[in-house]
């Protein structure tokens, strides 16, 4: 399996995540309808965490909002742990993933 489709999907989800954070920031400034935090965190969870962090830093959006900031850090920590495990023990990791229901 080629890594290209995975890379394209990750770029797309991170771009989308950044745009949704930007949209929420603009809505906050204008006092309009906001994007649910659950949606923002969900985008980070499915692979958009780099886009979320970039948006937080560049847009100064949701950087101190709790528990949002802590949950985002937890998501990133779990993703990093999975990435490290998949690199250090790929046979075990992918065997476990293949057995998941």
N, CA and C of each residue as an Amber inpcrd file, in Angstrom:
protein
   303
   0.8470000  -1.1900000   0.0000000   0.0000000   0.0000000   0.0000000
   0.8870000   1.2450000   0.0000000   0.5490000   2.1720000  -0.8190000
   1.3160000   3.4040000  -0.9490000   1.0150000   4.3580000   0.2000000
   2.0350000   5.0880000   0.6130000   1.8660000   6.0580000   1.6850000
   1.2530000   7.3630000   1.1680000   1.2230000   7.5390000  -0.1480000
   0.7080000   8.7830000  -0.7230000  -0.7440000   9.0680000  -0.3400000
  -1.6640000   8.1030000  -0.4450000  -3.0470000   8.4110000  -0.0570000
  -3.1780000   8.7970000   1.4210000  -2.3700000   8.1650000   2.2600000
  -2.4040000   8.4920000   3.6840000  -1.8860000   9.9090000   3.9020000
  -0.8060000  10.2600000   3.2200000  -0.2390000  11.6030000   3.3420000
  -1.2230000  12.6590000   2.8520000  -1.8740000  12.3940000   1.7350000
  -2.8620000  13.3370000   1.1950000  -4.0240000  13.5050000   2.1680000
  -4.4920000  12.3960000   2.7470000  -5.5920000  12.4570000   3.7090000
  -5.1950000  13.2540000   4.9480000  -3.9760000  13.0670000   5.4280000
  -3.5250000  13.8120000   6.6080000  -3.3880000  15.3050000   6.3170000
  -2.8780000  15.6440000   5.1550000  -2.7940000  17.0640000   4.7770000
  -4.2020000  17.6550000   4.6970000  -5.1230000  16.9190000   4.1030000
  -6.4960000  17.4120000   3.9510000  -7.1760000  17.6080000   5.3020000
  -7.0560000  16.6390000   6.2190000  -7.7200000  16.7650000   7.5170000
  -7.0890000  17.8910000   8.3320000  -5.7960000  18.1010000   8.1920000
  -5.1530000  19.1830000   8.9270000  -5.5230000  20.5450000   8.3550000
  -5.6400000  20.6360000   7.0500000  -6.0990000  21.8780000   6.4220000
  -7.5320000  22.1870000   6.8520000  -8.3910000  21.1700000   6.8210000
  -9.7760000  21.3400000   7.2580000  -9.8430000  21.7570000   8.7310000
  -9.0480000  21.1210000   9.5630000  -9.0320000  21.4560000  10.9920000
  -8.6270000  22.9080000  11.1920000  -7.5770000  23.3360000  10.5110000
  -7.1420000  24.7290000  10.6210000  -8.2650000  25.6750000  10.1980000
  -8.9330000  25.3620000   9.0780000 -10.0200000  26.2180000   8.5960000
 -11.1820000  26.2890000   9.5890000 -11.5170000  25.1720000  10.2090000
 -12.6180000  25.1630000  11.1740000 -12.2340000  25.9740000  12.4120000
 -10.9960000  25.8670000  12.8800000 -10.5380000  26.7000000  13.9920000
 -10.6170000  28.1790000  13.6110000 -10.1830000  28.4990000  12.3900000
 -10.2390000  29.8900000  11.9260000 -11.6930000  30.3930000  11.8960000
 -12.5880000  29.5490000  11.3730000 -14.0080000  29.8980000  11.2990000
 -14.5600000  30.1500000  12.7030000 -14.2000000  29.3060000  13.6440000
 -14.6660000  29.4850000  15.0130000 -14.1100000  30.7660000  15.6270000
 -12.8720000  31.0850000  15.3530000 -12.2680000  32.3240000  15.8540000
 -12.9980000  33.5430000  15.2880000 -13.2890000  33.5080000  13.9990000
 -14.0240000  34.6250000  13.3820000 -15.4350000  34.7380000  13.9640000
 -16.0810000  33.6100000  14.1980000 -17.4190000  33.6250000  14.7990000
 -17.3640000  34.1900000  16.2110000 -16.3210000  33.8630000  16.9530000
 -16.1670000  34.3810000  18.3100000 -16.0060000  35.9050000  18.2820000
 -15.2200000  36.3970000  17.3580000 -15.0160000  37.8490000  17.2410000
 -16.3080000  38.5720000  16.8870000 -17.1170000  37.9320000  16.0270000
 -18.3420000  38.5640000  15.5440000 -19.5470000  38.2900000  16.4490000
 -19.3610000  37.4550000  17.4800000 -20.4710000  37.1260000  18.3610000
 -21.5220000  36.2490000  17.6950000 -21.0930000  35.4500000  16.7390000
 -22.0050000  34.5930000  15.9800000 -21.9480000  33.1580000  16.4880000
 -22.6910000  32.2800000  15.7800000 -22.7420000  30.8680000  16.0970000
 -21.3390000  30.2880000  16.0990000 -21.0320000  29.4650000  17.1110000
 -19.6950000  28.8960000  17.2740000 -19.6770000  27.4170000  16.9220000
 -18.5150000  26.9430000  16.5960000 -18.2870000  25.5230000  16.3580000
 -18.1710000  24.8410000  17.7190000 -18.8290000  23.6920000  17.8790000
 -18.7570000  22.9700000  19.1490000 -17.3270000  22.5270000  19.4270000
 -16.9430000  22.5760000  20.6790000 -15.6170000  22.0930000  21.0600000
 -15.4750000  20.6160000  20.7270000 -16.5490000  19.8700000  20.8480000
 -16.5400000  18.4470000  20.5060000 -16.1200000  18.2520000  19.0430000
 -16.5800000  19.1270000  18.1680000 -16.2250000  19.0400000  16.7520000
 -14.7440000  19.3460000  16.5510000 -14.2570000  20.3910000  17.2030000
 -12.8450000  20.7530000  17.0870000 -11.9530000  19.6290000  17.5950000
 -12.3060000  19.0490000  18.7390000 -11.5220000  17.9500000  19.2970000
 -11.6400000  16.6900000  18.4360000 -12.8020000  16.4670000  17.8550000
 -12.9870000  15.3200000  16.9720000 -12.0960000  15.4070000  15.7510000
 -11.9730000  16.5980000  15.1930000 -11.0790000  16.7890000  14.0490000
  -9.6290000  16.4940000  14.4380000  -9.2340000  16.9390000  15.6260000
  -7.8790000  16.6480000  16.1090000  -7.6920000  15.1500000  16.2990000
  -8.7020000  14.4910000  16.8370000  -8.6210000  13.0610000  17.1200000
  -8.4340000  12.2260000  15.8580000  -9.0720000  12.6020000  14.7680000
  -8.9720000  11.8040000  13.5340000  -7.7510000  12.1630000  12.6910000
  -6.8190000  12.9060000  13.2540000  -5.5690000  13.1840000  12.5510000
  -5.2630000  14.6500000  12.3520000  -6.1500000  15.5230000  12.7820000
  -5.9500000  16.9490000  12.5630000  -5.2620000  17.6800000  13.7020000
  -4.6070000  16.9480000  14.5910000  -3.9780000  17.6130000  15.7350000
  -2.8660000  18.5930000  15.3340000  -2.0370000  18.3070000  14.3240000
  -1.0660000  19.3380000  13.9290000  -1.7540000  20.6190000  13.4360000
  -2.8390000  20.4770000  12.6840000  -3.5900000  21.6490000  12.2340000
  -4.2170000  22.3990000  13.3990000  -4.6710000  21.6560000  14.4090000
  -5.2640000  22.2780000  15.5930000  -4.2180000  23.0760000  16.3690000
  -3.0520000  22.4840000  16.5520000  -1.9750000  23.1780000  17.2790000
  -1.5160000  24.4140000  16.5040000  -1.3700000  24.2650000  15.1960000
  -0.9660000  25.4030000  14.3730000  -1.9920000  26.5210000  14.4650000
  -3.2730000  26.1770000  14.3920000  -4.3390000  27.1790000  14.4940000
  -4.3270000  27.8300000  15.8680000  -4.1350000  27.0330000  16.9090000
  -4.0790000  27.6040000  18.2560000  -2.9790000  28.6520000  18.3450000
  -1.8340000  28.3100000  17.8370000  -0.6750000  29.2150000  17.9650000
  -0.8100000  30.4490000  17.0620000  -1.1440000  30.2290000  15.8040000
  -1.2090000  31.3520000  14.8690000  -2.4120000  32.2580000  15.1190000
  -3.5340000  31.6590000  15.4690000  -4.7640000  32.4340000  15.6530000
  -4.9930000  32.8460000  17.1020000  -4.1680000  32.3180000  18.0000000
  -4.3440000  32.5300000  19.4440000  -5.7690000  32.1850000  19.8540000
  -6.1560000  30.9740000  19.4940000  -7.5370000  30.5430000  19.7180000
  -7.5650000  29.2870000  20.5790000  -8.3060000  29.3480000  21.6650000
  -8.5100000  28.2200000  22.5780000  -7.2060000  27.7290000  23.1840000
  -6.3050000  28.6270000  23.4650000  -5.0180000  28.2340000  24.0390000
  -5.1120000  28.0180000  25.5500000  -6.0120000  28.7200000  26.2270000
  -6.1420000  28.5850000  27.6820000  -7.4990000  28.0630000  28.1100000
  -8.3600000  27.7680000  27.1710000  -9.7110000  27.2970000  27.4720000
  -9.6380000  25.8770000  28.0220000 -10.1150000  25.6940000  29.2530000
 -10.1290000  24.3630000  29.8690000 -11.5520000  23.8470000  29.9360000
 -11.7790000  22.5680000  29.7940000 -10.7830000  21.4940000  29.6600000
 -10.3140000  21.2560000  28.2270000 -10.6960000  22.1230000  27.3000000
 -10.3470000  21.9410000  25.8910000  -8.8440000  21.7550000  25.6920000
  -8.0440000  22.6470000  26.2480000  -6.5930000  22.5960000  26.0290000
  -6.0010000  21.3000000  26.5660000  -6.4610000  20.8580000  27.7240000
  -5.9530000  19.6110000  28.3070000  -6.3670000  18.3950000  27.4910000
  -7.5920000  18.3840000  27.0000000  -8.0540000  17.2520000  26.1910000
  -7.2730000  17.1970000  24.8750000  -7.0160000  18.3520000  24.2770000
  -6.2220000  18.3800000  23.0410000  -4.8200000  17.8420000  23.3010000
  -4.2200000  18.2210000  24.4250000  -2.8930000  17.7010000  24.7700000
  -2.9350000  16.1930000  24.9790000  -3.9970000  15.6900000  25.5900000
  -4.1520000  14.2550000  25.7940000  -4.2600000  13.5260000  24.4500000
  -5.0380000  14.0760000  23.5310000  -5.1680000  13.4890000  22.1940000
  -3.8040000  13.4230000  21.5140000  -3.0660000  14.5040000  21.5740000
  -1.7440000  14.5510000  20.9390000  -0.7950000  13.5560000  21.5940000
  -0.8460000  13.4630000  22.9100000  -0.0050000  12.4970000  23.6200000
  -0.3110000  11.0610000  23.2060000  -1.5820000  10.7380000  23.0940000
  -1.9790000   9.3850000  22.6640000  -1.5400000   9.1190000  21.2280000
  -1.6910000  10.1010000  20.3610000  -1.2680000   9.9310000  18.9730000
   0.2460000   9.7450000  18.8740000   0.9940000  10.5050000  19.6720000
   2.4520000  10.3460000  19.6720000   2.8500000   8.9750000  20.2000000
   2.1810000   8.5130000  21.2440000   2.4730000   7.1870000  21.7980000
   2.2090000   6.1070000  20.7550000   1.0760000   6.2000000  20.0630000
   0.7700000   5.2220000  19.0060000   1.7920000   5.2700000  17.8860000
   2.2180000   6.4680000  17.5150000   3.2210000   6.6020000  16.4520000
   4.5440000   5.9780000  16.8860000   4.9530000   6.2220000  18.1160000
   6.2130000   5.6620000  18.6210000   6.1290000   4.1420000  18.6800000
   5.0070000   3.6130000  19.1790000   4.8390000   2.1570000  19.2480000
   4.8680000   1.5510000  17.8460000   4.2150000   2.2220000  16.8910000
   4.1890000   1.6760000  15.5290000   5.5710000   1.6780000  14.8830000
   6.4370000   2.5700000  15.3400000   7.8060000   2.6180000  14.8060000
   8.7060000   1.6120000  15.5180000   8.5980000   1.5400000  16.8480000
   9.4770000   0.6720000  17.6260000   9.0640000  -0.7980000  17.5890000
   7.7740000  -1.0580000  17.4830000   7.2810000  -2.4390000  17.4750000
   6.2150000  -2.6060000  16.3940000   6.5860000  -2.4220000  15.1270000
   5.5750000  -2.4390000  14.0640000   4.8510000  -3.7760000  13.9240000
   5.5670000  -4.8940000  14.0900000   4.9100000  -6.1950000  13.9470000
   3.8100000  -6.3570000  14.9830000   4.1430000  -6.0770000  16.2220000
   3.1490000  -6.1840000  17.3020000   1.9970000  -5.2040000  17.0880000
   2.3170000  -3.9610000  16.7900000   1.3020000  -2.9180000  16.6330000
   0.2950000  -3.2730000  15.5430000   0.7940000  -3.6480000  14.3800000
  -0.1110000  -3.9280000  13.2680000  -0.8630000  -5.2550000  13.4530000
  -0.2720000  -6.1900000  14.2050000  -0.9810000  -7.4170000  14.5330000
  -2.1660000  -7.1040000  15.4610000  -1.9510000  -6.2350000  16.4360000
  -3.0260000  -5.8290000  17.3440000  -4.1110000  -5.0690000  16.5780000
  -3.7180000  -4.1840000  15.6970000  -4.6810000  -3.4170000  14.9040000
  -5.5110000  -4.3540000  14.0170000  -4.8600000  -5.3430000  13.4290000
  -5.5650000  -6.2720000  12.5390000  -6.5710000  -7.1290000  13.2960000
  -6.3380000  -7.3750000  14.5870000  -7.2290000  -8.2070000  15.3860000
  -8.3730000  -7.4170000  15.9930000  -8.3150000  -6.1080000  15.9390000
  -9.3640000  -5.2800000  16.5320000 -10.6940000  -5.5520000  15.8380000
 -11.7830000  -5.5690000  16.6220000 -13.0980000  -5.8660000  16.0310000
 -13.5660000  -4.8180000  15.0440000
